[in-house]
Amino acid sequence: MKYGFIKVAAAVPAVKVADVSYNVQEIEKLIALADSENVEIVCFPELSITGYSCQDLFRQQLLLQKAEEGLMSLLDFTRTLDVICIVGLPVQAEGLLLNCAAVIQRGTLLGLVAKTYLPNYNEFYEKRWFASSTQLNTMQVYLAGNPVTITNDTTVFQTGDGVKFGIEICEDVWAPVPPSTNLALAGADIIFNCSASNELIGKHRYLRSLLIQQSARTLSGYVYASCGFGESTQDVVYGGNAMIFENGKLLIEGERYSFQPQLQLTDIDVERLRSERQVNTTFATAQHGTKSILNPAKPAANDHPFKLSRSIDPHPFIPTDMEMADTCEEILNIQTAGLAKRLIHTNCQHVVLGISGGLDSTLALMVCVRTFDKLGYSRKGIIGVTMPGFGTTERTHDNATSLMQSLGISQMEIPIAKAVMQHFEDIGHDANKHDTTYENSQARERTQVLMDLANKLNALVVGTGDLSELALGWATYNGDHMSMYGVNAGIPKTLIQYLIRYMALLPVFSPQRDTLIDVVNTPISPELTPADAEGNIKQKTEDLVGPYELHDFFLYYFMRFGFRPAKIFMLATKAFGEAYDEETIKKWLTTFCRRFFSQQFKRSCLPDGPKVGTISLSPRGDWRMPSDADSTLWLKECEDLIHA
């Protein structure tokens, strides 16, 4: 420390899930770089030695043994280095498995800090593998050949220059009373956070605000390092956040969604922080503890009729105009990063997807193009397949072929009518009977074509189905329901329209602008039944299952807050005003509840795909529901809605 400044760094190394040797080598590279830049303390992501997303592999003794050996390698590597390194790994102690941060310097293990708050909601289920620090008794263990004491008390470390620092791990800072609060009150000048936080719409903005507030509230420096590219994108995507704050000010921030390792470093003025604390008498008072006094409110004297005063946004998934560009770019980055990881992991440079000229396949195609461009792959590795059938219209077919030609991808056209007619003959179905068999046979034939082409071309089938369709089950089981990676699985239909409009305005896609706008303006349809006499789309999805803006509204409040039908109905009547009468809202809300329950079996076996927003229907993450769950309670409440 000179003139009160200490140089710190947030490191985001390359990672391979469960490949300890590779991860340790990548960590060593950044440690060496940090030491060459005279960094005094460098912080790595949560569970950086193993990778965060190992899931049930954390129960494997081999992985735990290799993690300890990896720590030994890092100790040996740092024997001649002054830089203090904070790395993450799983640690076995007293019959518990702990998610720990290890502090090392000059070949010595200075200490271990165990994670306190283990997220066990939505896409997180850490309690499946780890115990909280609150379950610990103070004890000494031997780790990597070093005796070290683990306690559940506040632990503050000190550099040779007298700078004090503390550590919390990821979810800890999201808690109502984060450990960093107590660490700062115990004297820590700087807080380091080893994290593994996935990306969602708006989450980064909230996280940055949270860290700004926490560093300001604790009058501290705050160094945040979160894992990035290389972690599993089975259902979520990790953006690689590297941020450093000082008393509410963001000093430096790394590049999110980077495919390369990064080291973000800067100086924190510890002397200034200590001066701020001395001046701030509130901080000094808090160091001696606080007490609360309960002042209960009196019960209401009258039971007044309820009337909602606040306005309700009818499109909760749609960002405001001011946030539109940033949000759209964020979504596309999440989709791109997820697909890129899957392609690299499978050593695949070819994808196959069906292009219908509709919203979903258009978005999936554009995501593939962005991904291939960012990876430096030839767009010819994207094989777009048009598969005209009994209901294909000239408008959608022309839009599909126009997009593929102008984007420079590989094109194939495989008409399915002949194969489907043969199938009808094989199973004894009357082709003039336009029922479920008639429609689903086409969807399954298309999926068979795509899957077999993928096998033939050593490619990956990219799914196009969206979140709204998953909620309603508006997909053919083992037809368009299935793929090898579903890039749109976390995006509702109403938001897809805005994403395509956003891309249409980007200069890079100006040659496709008119086609993209026409795709947005085309009626939503599976095109599985013949067109009308004029060749226009006859089968319109929203005529069959209801307006998507209503279903997305229902989905948001049903999933995000667990609201019951009566409350969702009340909010919908307020939000949509004159657009839909109460009978219409009741009708489609009933449809939503009925289909949501009856179609769970399709969601129970979803392909992998990235979570994008606060709502996901993945059975491996946010939504775990038995396929046999009964909808009677919800449908009964829909039936009894008092306004209908």
C-alpha positions as semicolon CSV with decimal commas, in nm:
position;residue;x (nm);y (nm);z (nm)
1;M;0,000;0,000;0,000
2;K;0,134;0,343;-0,101
3;Y;-0,029;0,678;-0,027
4;G;-0,317;0,480;0,113
5;F;-0,382;0,292;-0,213
6;I;-0,390;-0,084;-0,259
7;K;-0,400;-0,249;-0,601
8;V;-0,666;-0,520;-0,627
9;A;-0,799;-0,733;-0,910
10;A;-1,105;-0,934;-1,011
11;A;-1,013;-1,234;-1,224
12;V;-1,237;-1,434;-1,459
13;P;-1,040;-1,735;-1,587
14;A;-1,128;-1,978;-1,862
15;V;-1,295;-2,284;-1,715
16;K;-1,391;-2,637;-1,805
17;V;-1,654;-2,793;-1,583
18;A;-1,495;-3,058;-1,355
19;D;-1,153;-3,035;-1,529
20;V;-0,941;-2,934;-1,228
21;S;-0,603;-2,949;-1,403
22;Y;-0,719;-2,718;-1,679
23;N;-0,880;-2,477;-1,435
24;V;-0,572;-2,458;-1,213
25;Q;-0,352;-2,382;-1,514
26;E;-0,585;-2,099;-1,618
27;I;-0,591;-1,961;-1,262
28;E;-0,210;-1,969;-1,250
29;K;-0,189;-1,766;-1,571
30;L;-0,396;-1,486;-1,419
31;I;-0,209;-1,503;-1,086
32;A;0,117;-1,456;-1,274
33;L;-0,032;-1,165;-1,467
34;A;-0,164;-1,007;-1,147
35;D;0,175;-1,042;-0,976
36;S;0,349;-0,882;-1,273
37;E;0,111;-0,585;-1,240
38;N;0,191;-0,551;-0,867
39;V;-0,157;-0,652;-0,762
40;E;-0,167;-0,710;-0,386
41;I;-0,493;-0,911;-0,371
42;V;-0,665;-1,095;-0,657
43;C;-1,005;-1,258;-0,630
44;F;-1,131;-1,548;-0,843
45;P;-1,488;-1,675;-0,894
46;E;-1,681;-1,913;-0,672
47;L;-1,564;-2,277;-0,691
48;S;-1,312;-2,169;-0,953
49;I;-1,092;-2,476;-0,908
50;T;-1,367;-2,721;-1,008
51;G;-1,611;-2,496;-1,191
52;Y;-1,937;-2,388;-1,028
53;S;-2,183;-2,591;-1,236
54;C;-2,064;-2,945;-1,149
55;Q;-2,400;-3,026;-0,987
56;D;-2,409;-3,385;-0,852
57;L;-2,044;-3,432;-0,944
58;F;-1,973;-3,251;-0,617
59;R;-2,069;-3,581;-0,455
60;Q;-1,787;-3,758;-0,635
61;Q;-1,485;-3,825;-0,414
62;L;-1,255;-3,810;-0,715
63;L;-1,353;-3,452;-0,791
64;L;-1,313;-3,349;-0,426
65;Q;-0,970;-3,513;-0,409
66;K;-0,858;-3,344;-0,729
67;A;-0,984;-3,008;-0,598
68;E;-0,757;-3,043;-0,293
69;E;-0,467;-3,144;-0,516
70;G;-0,542;-2,841;-0,732
71;L;-0,515;-2,617;-0,426
72;M;-0,178;-2,781;-0,347
73;S;-0,061;-2,696;-0,699
74;L;-0,162;-2,333;-0,649
75;L;0,019;-2,321;-0,315
76;D;0,334;-2,448;-0,481
77;F;0,293;-2,202;-0,769
78;T;0,266;-1,902;-0,535
79;R;0,566;-1,984;-0,311
80;T;0,771;-1,695;-0,451
81;L;0,483;-1,455;-0,517
82;D;0,366;-1,174;-0,292
83;V;0,016;-1,147;-0,435
84;I;-0,260;-1,272;-0,207
85;C;-0,497;-1,500;-0,400
86;I;-0,857;-1,588;-0,317
87;V;-0,979;-1,900;-0,497
88;G;-1,291;-2,115;-0,462
89;L;-1,322;-2,488;-0,405
90;P;-1,538;-2,749;-0,226
91;V;-1,398;-2,855;0,113
92;Q;-1,491;-3,156;0,327
93;A;-1,492;-3,087;0,700
94;E;-1,657;-3,258;0,998
95;G;-1,884;-3,464;0,775
96;L;-1,995;-3,155;0,584
97;L;-1,921;-3,034;0,233
98;L;-1,858;-2,660;0,228
99;N;-1,845;-2,410;-0,053
100;C;-1,526;-2,228;0,041
101;A;-1,293;-1,947;-0,053
102;A;-0,926;-2,021;0,021
103;V;-0,682;-1,738;0,090
104;I;-0,326;-1,819;-0,014
105;Q;0,005;-1,633;-0,031
106;R;0,363;-1,745;-0,071
107;G;0,274;-2,112;-0,056
108;T;0,075;-2,074;0,265
109;L;-0,294;-2,132;0,322
110;L;-0,387;-1,828;0,529
111;G;-0,746;-1,930;0,589
112;L;-1,079;-2,061;0,464
113;V;-1,414;-1,885;0,446
114;A;-1,728;-2,096;0,400
115;K;-2,039;-1,969;0,224
116;T;-2,323;-1,877;0,458
117;Y;-2,632;-1,834;0,242
118;L;-2,695;-2,119;0,001
119;P;-2,955;-2,037;-0,266
120;N;-3,212;-2,312;-0,305
121;Y;-3,477;-2,155;-0,527
122;N;-3,552;-2,115;-0,897
123;E;-3,249;-2,244;-1,091
124;F;-3,035;-2,283;-0,777
125;Y;-3,023;-2,584;-0,547
126;E;-2,692;-2,557;-0,359
127;K;-2,829;-2,717;-0,042
128;R;-2,839;-3,039;-0,240
129;W;-2,459;-3,050;-0,209
130;F;-2,333;-2,797;0,045
131;A;-2,379;-2,706;0,410
132;S;-2,391;-2,349;0,538
133;S;-2,115;-2,198;0,751
134;T;-2,379;-2,165;1,024
135;Q;-2,370;-2,545;1,060
136;L;-2,000;-2,536;1,148
137;N;-1,829;-2,571;1,482
138;T;-1,488;-2,407;1,519
139;M;-1,232;-2,669;1,422
140;Q;-0,892;-2,724;1,271
141;V;-0,860;-2,929;0,954
142;Y;-0,574;-3,027;0,729
143;L;-0,623;-2,914;0,373
144;A;-0,362;-2,944;0,101
145;G;-0,106;-3,030;0,367
146;N;-0,181;-2,720;0,572
147;P;-0,349;-2,693;0,913
148;V;-0,623;-2,435;0,897
149;T;-0,897;-2,327;1,134
150;I;-1,253;-2,293;1,006
151;T;-1,501;-2,101;1,217
152;N;-1,851;-1,970;1,174
153;D;-1,745;-1,636;1,323
154;T;-1,656;-1,320;1,134
155;T;-1,308;-1,366;0,988
156;V;-1,101;-1,064;0,886
157;F;-0,765;-1,099;0,709
158;Q;-0,483;-0,844;0,713
159;T;-0,209;-0,771;0,461
160;G;0,144;-0,696;0,558
161;D;0,069;-0,327;0,517
162;G;-0,220;-0,351;0,758
163;V;-0,507;-0,346;0,510
164;K;-0,794;-0,555;0,644
165;F;-1,024;-0,748;0,417
166;G;-1,311;-0,992;0,439
167;I;-1,473;-1,241;0,205
168;E;-1,829;-1,335;0,119
169;I;-1,946;-1,573;-0,148
170;C;-2,206;-1,490;-0,415
171;E;-2,552;-1,525;-0,255
172;D;-2,419;-1,385;0,073
173;V;-2,441;-1,029;-0,060
174;W;-2,805;-1,083;-0,166
175;A;-2,907;-1,168;0,191
176;P;-3,104;-0,919;0,406
177;V;-2,798;-0,883;0,632
178;P;-2,495;-0,976;0,422
179;P;-2,180;-1,105;0,596
180;S;-2,002;-0,807;0,442
181;T;-2,197;-0,578;0,675
182;N;-2,055;-0,752;0,981
183;L;-1,713;-0,781;0,819
184;A;-1,701;-0,406;0,759
185;L;-1,815;-0,337;1,116
186;A;-1,537;-0,569;1,231
187;G;-1,284;-0,354;1,050
188;A;-1,256;-0,491;0,698
189;D;-1,158;-0,214;0,455
190;I;-1,231;-0,421;0,145
191;I;-1,479;-0,698;0,075
192;F;-1,404;-0,964;-0,185
193;N;-1,689;-1,163;-0,337
194;C;-1,620;-1,495;-0,511
195;S;-1,934;-1,539;-0,719
196;A;-2,111;-1,754;-0,977
197;S;-2,413;-1,550;-1,072
198;N;-2,603;-1,629;-1,392
199;E;-2,735;-1,367;-1,630
200;L;-3,103;-1,275;-1,663
201;I;-3,284;-0,979;-1,811
202;G;-3,225;-0,683;-1,582
203;K;-3,023;-0,884;-1,330
204;H;-2,691;-0,719;-1,410
205;R;-2,839;-0,375;-1,363
206;Y;-2,983;-0,481;-1,028
207;L;-2,658;-0,652;-0,922
208;R;-2,453;-0,345;-1,002
209;S;-2,696;-0,130;-0,804
210;L;-2,683;-0,378;-0,514
211;L;-2,303;-0,371;-0,501
212;I;-2,294;0,006;-0,533
213;Q;-2,530;0,032;-0,238
214;Q;-2,347;-0,227;-0,029
215;S;-2,006;-0,068;-0,081
216;A;-2,159;0,271;0,005
217;R;-2,347;0,143;0,310
218;T;-2,035;-0,029;0,449
219;L;-1,798;0,252;0,341
220;S;-1,574;-0,009;0,186
221;G;-1,405;-0,123;-0,126
222;Y;-1,584;-0,411;-0,296
223;V;-1,426;-0,652;-0,545
224;Y;-1,663;-0,885;-0,730
225;A;-1,548;-1,172;-0,952
226;S;-1,802;-1,407;-1,112
227;C;-1,754;-1,704;-1,342
228;G;-1,804;-1,669;-1,713
229;F;-1,764;-1,848;-2,044
230;G;-1,692;-2,217;-2,003
231;E;-1,941;-2,290;-1,726
232;S;-2,224;-2,520;-1,828
233;T;-2,506;-2,344;-2,012
234;Q;-2,749;-2,632;-1,963
235;D;-3,020;-2,395;-1,841
236;V;-2,843;-2,072;-1,750
237;V;-2,565;-1,855;-1,886
238;Y;-2,279;-1,698;-1,694
239;G;-2,160;-1,361;-1,822
240;G;-1,828;-1,326;-1,638
241;N;-1,884;-1,018;-1,422
242;A;-1,570;-0,847;-1,292
243;M;-1,640;-0,525;-1,101
244;I;-1,459;-0,316;-0,843
245;F;-1,630;-0,049;-0,631
246;E;-1,525;0,207;-0,376
247;N;-1,782;0,360;-0,141
248;G;-2,066;0,348;-0,391
249;K;-1,865;0,425;-0,702
250;L;-1,791;0,179;-0,979
251;L;-1,420;0,206;-1,049
252;I;-1,383;-0,053;-1,323
253;E;-1,592;-0,316;-1,496
254;G;-1,491;-0,598;-1,727
255;E;-1,645;-0,709;-2,053
256;R;-1,937;-0,939;-1,998
257;Y;-1,997;-1,233;-2,229
258;S;-1,632;-1,231;-2,326
259;F;-1,501;-1,561;-2,457
260;Q;-1,154;-1,475;-2,324
261;P;-1,011;-1,474;-1,968
262;Q;-0,983;-1,132;-1,810
263;L;-0,816;-0,954;-1,521
264;Q;-0,967;-0,624;-1,412
265;L;-0,745;-0,429;-1,174
266;T;-0,745;-0,089;-1,011
267;D;-0,644;0,093;-0,693
268;I;-0,866;0,138;-0,389
269;D;-0,799;0,431;-0,159
270;V;-0,810;0,262;0,180
271;E;-0,698;0,577;0,357
272;R;-0,998;0,764;0,218
273;L;-1,233;0,487;0,325
274;R;-1,098;0,496;0,679
275;S;-1,136;0,872;0,687
276;E;-1,497;0,840;0,575
277;R;-1,565;0,593;0,854
278;Q;-1,412;0,818;1,115
279;V;-1,628;1,110;1,004
280;N;-1,944;0,900;0,977
281;T;-2,063;0,866;1,334
282;T;-2,347;0,638;1,225
283;F;-2,093;0,380;1,117
284;A;-1,916;0,401;1,452
285;T;-2,246;0,360;1,635
286;A;-2,337;0,056;1,428
287;Q;-2,012;-0,111;1,529
288;H;-2,150;-0,144;1,881
289;G;-2,469;-0,318;1,762
290;T;-2,822;-0,196;1,720
291;K;-3,156;-0,266;1,882
292;S;-3,505;-0,249;1,728
293;I;-3,834;-0,141;1,886
294;L;-4,163;-0,287;1,756
295;N;-4,446;-0,034;1,698
296;P;-4,745;-0,240;1,584
297;A;-5,010;-0,075;1,369
298;K;-5,374;-0,070;1,476
299;P;-5,620;-0,284;1,280
300;A;-5,846;-0,109;1,031
301;A;-6,178;0,001;1,176
302;N;-6,373;-0,046;0,852
303;D;-6,359;-0,308;0,577
304;H;-6,370;-0,081;0,271
305;P;-6,428;-0,224;-0,078
306;F;-6,098;-0,282;-0,259
307;K;-6,011;-0,058;-0,550
308;L;-5,671;-0,077;-0,717
309;S;-5,523;0,270;-0,752
310;R;-5,191;0,191;-0,917
311;S;-5,154;0,125;-1,289
312;I;-5,067;-0,222;-1,415
313;D;-4,840;-0,277;-1,714
314;P;-5,024;-0,504;-1,962
315;H;-4,692;-0,623;-2,103
316;P;-4,471;-0,711;-1,805
317;F;-4,210;-0,889;-2,018
318;I;-4,155;-0,586;-2,241
319;P;-3,892;-0,333;-2,129
320;T;-3,956;0,039;-2,140
321;D;-3,850;0,235;-2,445
322;M;-3,549;0,369;-2,254
323;E;-3,435;0,016;-2,167
324;M;-3,536;-0,150;-2,494
325;A;-3,200;-0,150;-2,674
326;D;-3,000;-0,259;-2,367
327;T;-3,248;-0,533;-2,280
328;C;-3,267;-0,669;-2,634
329;E;-2,888;-0,675;-2,656
330;E;-2,870;-0,851;-2,320
331;I;-3,113;-1,121;-2,432
332;L;-2,931;-1,180;-2,757
333;N;-2,598;-1,200;-2,572
334;I;-2,737;-1,463;-2,334
335;Q;-2,871;-1,670;-2,625
336;T;-2,548;-1,630;-2,818
337;A;-2,326;-1,724;-2,524
338;G;-2,538;-2,029;-2,445
339;L;-2,532;-2,161;-2,800
340;A;-2,161;-2,082;-2,837
341;K;-2,072;-2,285;-2,529
342;R;-2,276;-2,581;-2,652
343;L;-2,109;-2,568;-2,995
344;I;-1,761;-2,551;-2,845
345;H;-1,836;-2,825;-2,593
346;T;-1,960;-3,059;-2,867
347;N;-1,680;-2,953;-3,104
348;C;-1,948;-2,869;-3,358
349;Q;-1,938;-2,603;-3,629
350;H;-2,268;-2,685;-3,795
351;V;-2,626;-2,629;-3,688
352;V;-2,953;-2,731;-3,850
353;L;-3,281;-2,552;-3,797
354;G;-3,617;-2,539;-3,965
355;I;-3,701;-2,198;-4,113
356;S;-4,072;-2,134;-4,148
357;G;-4,077;-1,758;-4,197
358;G;-4,241;-1,717;-3,856
359;L;-4,130;-1,530;-3,544
360;D;-3,962;-1,811;-3,353
361;S;-3,753;-1,960;-3,631
362;T;-3,651;-1,612;-3,743
363;L;-3,518;-1,525;-3,398
364;A;-3,339;-1,860;-3,370
365;L;-3,181;-1,804;-3,711
366;M;-3,059;-1,456;-3,617
367;V;-2,912;-1,593;-3,292
368;C;-2,728;-1,860;-3,488
369;V;-2,587;-1,594;-3,721
370;R;-2,469;-1,379;-3,429
371;T;-2,314;-1,682;-3,261
372;F;-2,129;-1,802;-3,570
373;D;-2,003;-1,449;-3,640
374;K;-1,874;-1,410;-3,286
375;L;-1,705;-1,751;-3,290
376;G;-1,552;-1,679;-3,629
377;Y;-1,735;-1,972;-3,791
378;S;-1,853;-1,960;-4,150
379;R;-2,223;-1,884;-4,186
380;K;-2,235;-2,171;-4,433
381;G;-2,223;-2,394;-4,126
382;I;-2,580;-2,282;-4,055
383;I;-2,812;-2,508;-4,252
384;G;-3,157;-2,356;-4,279
385;V;-3,423;-2,600;-4,397
386;T;-3,760;-2,504;-4,541
387;M;-4,008;-2,790;-4,530
388;P;-4,325;-2,679;-4,708
389;G;-4,633;-2,877;-4,619
390;F;-5,009;-2,865;-4,659
391;G;-5,050;-2,522;-4,497
392;T;-4,737;-2,335;-4,609
393;T;-4,821;-1,997;-4,762
394;E;-4,626;-1,805;-5,022
395;R;-4,574;-1,517;-4,780
396;T;-4,399;-1,717;-4,509
397;H;-4,205;-1,928;-4,760
398;D;-4,076;-1,617;-4,937
399;N;-3,974;-1,456;-4,610
400;A;-3,788;-1,771;-4,507
401;T;-3,594;-1,805;-4,832
402;S;-3,525;-1,432;-4,853
403;L;-3,376;-1,429;-4,504
404;M;-3,154;-1,728;-4,569
405;Q;-3,027;-1,595;-4,901
406;S;-2,946;-1,248;-4,769
407;L;-2,775;-1,385;-4,457
408;G;-2,552;-1,611;-4,661
409;I;-2,629;-1,937;-4,484
410;S;-2,667;-2,281;-4,640
411;Q;-3,018;-2,356;-4,766
412;M;-3,212;-2,674;-4,816
413;E;-3,574;-2,729;-4,916
414;I;-3,735;-3,062;-4,837
415;P;-4,109;-3,078;-4,906
416;I;-4,281;-3,306;-4,656
417;A;-4,620;-3,364;-4,821
418;K;-4,517;-3,685;-4,997
419;A;-4,363;-3,838;-4,682
420;V;-4,661;-3,740;-4,469
421;M;-4,908;-3,885;-4,720
422;Q;-4,713;-4,211;-4,713
423;H;-4,731;-4,200;-4,334
424;F;-5,109;-4,145;-4,348
425;E;-5,133;-4,451;-4,571
426;D;-4,915;-4,653;-4,333
427;I;-5,127;-4,575;-4,028
428;G;-5,459;-4,572;-4,209
429;H;-5,543;-4,203;-4,162
430;D;-5,780;-4,015;-4,391
431;A;-5,584;-3,719;-4,531
432;N;-5,906;-3,521;-4,561
433;K;-5,958;-3,534;-4,187
434;H;-5,773;-3,228;-4,056
435;D;-5,745;-3,336;-3,695
436;T;-5,462;-3,362;-3,442
437;T;-5,310;-3,659;-3,623
438;Y;-5,310;-3,461;-3,947
439;E;-5,129;-3,168;-3,784
440;N;-4,887;-3,355;-3,558
441;S;-4,774;-3,591;-3,832
442;Q;-4,636;-3,289;-4,017
443;A;-4,459;-3,152;-3,711
444;R;-4,299;-3,488;-3,633
445;E;-4,194;-3,538;-3,995
446;R;-4,017;-3,203;-3,988
447;T;-3,838;-3,290;-3,665
448;Q;-3,732;-3,625;-3,808
449;V;-3,587;-3,450;-4,113
450;L;-3,392;-3,205;-3,897
451;M;-3,259;-3,469;-3,658
452;D;-3,149;-3,702;-3,937
453;L;-2,986;-3,417;-4,127
454;A;-2,798;-3,324;-3,810
455;N;-2,667;-3,680;-3,783
456;K;-2,568;-3,678;-4,146
457;L;-2,393;-3,340;-4,130
458;N;-2,244;-3,377;-3,780
459;A;-2,457;-3,084;-3,675
460;L;-2,669;-2,971;-3,381
461;V;-3,044;-2,913;-3,417
462;V;-3,135;-2,569;-3,281
463;G;-3,485;-2,554;-3,138
464;T;-3,710;-2,259;-3,207
465;G;-3,997;-2,299;-2,954
466;D;-4,052;-2,014;-2,709
467;L;-4,154;-1,971;-2,344
468;S;-4,519;-1,891;-2,424
469;E;-4,557;-2,209;-2,626
470;L;-4,400;-2,408;-2,344
471;A;-4,649;-2,262;-2,096
472;L;-4,945;-2,353;-2,315
473;G;-4,799;-2,678;-2,444
474;W;-4,851;-2,541;-2,795
475;A;-4,600;-2,780;-2,946
476;T;-4,614;-3,132;-3,083
477;Y;-4,466;-3,380;-2,839
478;N;-4,151;-3,525;-2,997
479;G;-4,211;-3,289;-3,286
480;D;-4,122;-2,919;-3,268
481;H;-4,116;-2,982;-2,891
482;M;-3,775;-3,152;-2,936
483;S;-3,429;-3,025;-3,035
484;M;-3,066;-3,048;-2,927
485;Y;-3,057;-2,695;-2,783
486;G;-3,352;-2,456;-2,758
487;V;-3,227;-2,099;-2,782
488;N;-3,574;-1,941;-2,743
489;A;-3,689;-2,146;-2,444
490;G;-3,667;-1,852;-2,203
491;I;-3,832;-1,585;-2,419
492;P;-4,209;-1,518;-2,435
493;K;-4,381;-1,463;-2,767
494;T;-4,458;-1,094;-2,710
495;L;-4,091;-1,020;-2,642
496;I;-3,977;-1,205;-2,955
497;Q;-4,164;-0,953;-3,166
498;Y;-3,965;-0,670;-3,005
499;L;-3,637;-0,855;-3,044
500;I;-3,690;-0,897;-3,416
501;R;-3,792;-0,531;-3,452
502;Y;-3,476;-0,434;-3,263
503;M;-3,254;-0,639;-3,493
504;A;-3,429;-0,497;-3,798
505;L;-3,303;-0,153;-3,694
506;L;-2,941;-0,263;-3,654
507;P;-2,714;-0,150;-3,940
508;V;-2,561;-0,498;-3,970
509;F;-2,903;-0,639;-4,060
510;S;-3,023;-0,355;-4,283
511;P;-3,038;-0,586;-4,591
512;Q;-3,290;-0,801;-4,401
513;R;-3,490;-0,511;-4,256
514;D;-3,800;-0,530;-4,475
515;T;-3,824;-0,908;-4,440
516;L;-3,784;-0,894;-4,062
517;I;-4,059;-0,634;-4,030
518;D;-4,291;-0,843;-4,246
519;V;-4,221;-1,147;-4,025
520;V;-4,334;-0,944;-3,724
521;N;-4,650;-0,839;-3,906
522;T;-4,740;-1,191;-4,024
523;P;-5,021;-1,364;-3,829
524;I;-4,884;-1,625;-3,588
525;S;-4,963;-1,972;-3,722
526;P;-4,824;-2,327;-3,725
527;E;-4,947;-2,352;-4,088
528;L;-5,053;-2,712;-4,050
529;T;-5,389;-2,682;-4,225
530;P;-5,443;-2,556;-4,582
531;A;-5,458;-2,182;-4,655
532;D;-5,777;-2,008;-4,763
533;A;-5,889;-1,968;-5,124
534;E;-5,668;-1,658;-5,165
535;G;-5,359;-1,834;-5,029
536;N;-5,362;-1,651;-4,696
537;I;-5,303;-1,804;-4,354
538;K;-5,625;-1,961;-4,233
539;Q;-5,505;-2,130;-3,913
540;K;-5,425;-1,848;-3,669
541;T;-5,284;-1,954;-3,332
542;E;-5,438;-1,670;-3,133
543;D;-5,785;-1,763;-3,260
544;L;-5,733;-2,110;-3,119
545;V;-5,556;-2,060;-2,784
546;G;-5,608;-1,689;-2,721
547;P;-5,407;-1,366;-2,753
548;Y;-5,045;-1,410;-2,657
549;E;-5,038;-1,075;-2,479
550;L;-5,299;-1,212;-2,238
551;H;-5,126;-1,546;-2,194
552;D;-4,790;-1,379;-2,133
553;F;-4,955;-1,157;-1,873
554;F;-5,109;-1,462;-1,702
555;L;-4,779;-1,649;-1,720
556;Y;-4,583;-1,365;-1,564
557;Y;-4,800;-1,329;-1,255
558;F;-4,865;-1,702;-1,221
559;M;-4,493;-1,788;-1,229
560;R;-4,323;-1,479;-1,091
561;F;-4,539;-1,431;-0,785
562;G;-4,759;-1,740;-0,763
563;F;-5,078;-1,533;-0,782
564;R;-5,411;-1,717;-0,785
565;P;-5,652;-1,685;-1,080
566;A;-5,876;-1,433;-0,899
567;K;-5,591;-1,189;-0,848
568;I;-5,453;-1,238;-1,198
569;F;-5,800;-1,173;-1,334
570;M;-5,832;-0,852;-1,131
571;L;-5,491;-0,731;-1,251
572;A;-5,571;-0,819;-1,610
573;T;-5,901;-0,629;-1,611
574;K;-5,712;-0,327;-1,475
575;A;-5,419;-0,363;-1,717
576;F;-5,610;-0,419;-2,039
577;G;-5,899;-0,185;-1,972
578;E;-6,115;-0,158;-2,283
579;A;-5,899;-0,392;-2,495
580;Y;-6,072;-0,706;-2,363
581;D;-6,396;-0,742;-2,174
582;E;-6,414;-0,945;-1,852
583;E;-6,575;-1,245;-2,019
584;T;-6,291;-1,266;-2,272
585;I;-6,025;-1,240;-2,002
586;K;-6,200;-1,508;-1,798
587;K;-6,223;-1,738;-2,100
588;W;-5,855;-1,722;-2,187
589;L;-5,740;-1,732;-1,824
590;T;-5,935;-2,055;-1,789
591;T;-5,766;-2,184;-2,104
592;F;-5,428;-2,089;-1,966
593;C;-5,482;-2,272;-1,637
594;R;-5,620;-2,581;-1,808
595;R;-5,342;-2,606;-2,064
596;F;-5,065;-2,516;-1,817
597;F;-5,150;-2,816;-1,603
598;S;-5,238;-3,064;-1,876
599;Q;-4,924;-2,993;-2,080
600;Q;-4,665;-3,026;-1,803
601;F;-4,551;-3,363;-1,941
602;K;-4,397;-3,179;-2,236
603;R;-4,203;-2,948;-2,006
604;S;-4,081;-3,238;-1,792
605;C;-3,852;-3,351;-2,074
606;L;-3,744;-3,023;-2,229
607;P;-3,418;-2,996;-2,421
608;D;-3,145;-2,776;-2,274
609;G;-3,178;-2,404;-2,334
610;P;-3,067;-2,084;-2,161
611;K;-3,270;-1,908;-1,898
612;V;-3,309;-1,546;-2,007
613;G;-3,551;-1,365;-1,777
614;T;-3,687;-1,408;-1,428
615;I;-3,920;-1,683;-1,547
616;S;-3,815;-2,023;-1,675
617;L;-4,010;-2,344;-1,722
618;S;-3,712;-2,577;-1,721
619;P;-3,770;-2,885;-1,505
620;R;-3,403;-2,860;-1,403
621;G;-3,438;-2,507;-1,272
622;D;-3,728;-2,284;-1,182
623;W;-4,029;-2,508;-1,237
624;R;-4,057;-2,860;-1,099
625;M;-4,414;-2,978;-1,125
626;P;-4,553;-3,332;-1,147
627;S;-4,713;-3,409;-1,480
628;D;-5,009;-3,554;-1,291
629;A;-5,087;-3,240;-1,088
630;D;-5,459;-3,167;-1,079
631;S;-5,593;-2,832;-1,200
632;T;-5,931;-2,851;-1,022
633;L;-5,860;-2,575;-0,767
634;W;-5,747;-2,329;-1,032
635;L;-6,024;-2,408;-1,279
636;K;-6,286;-2,386;-1,004
637;E;-6,165;-2,040;-0,911
638;C;-6,173;-1,937;-1,277
639;E;-6,530;-2,062;-1,297
640;D;-6,630;-1,863;-0,988
641;L;-6,471;-1,532;-1,088
642;I;-6,711;-1,276;-0,947
643;H;-6,682;-1,023;-1,228
644;A;-6,762;-1,268;-1,506
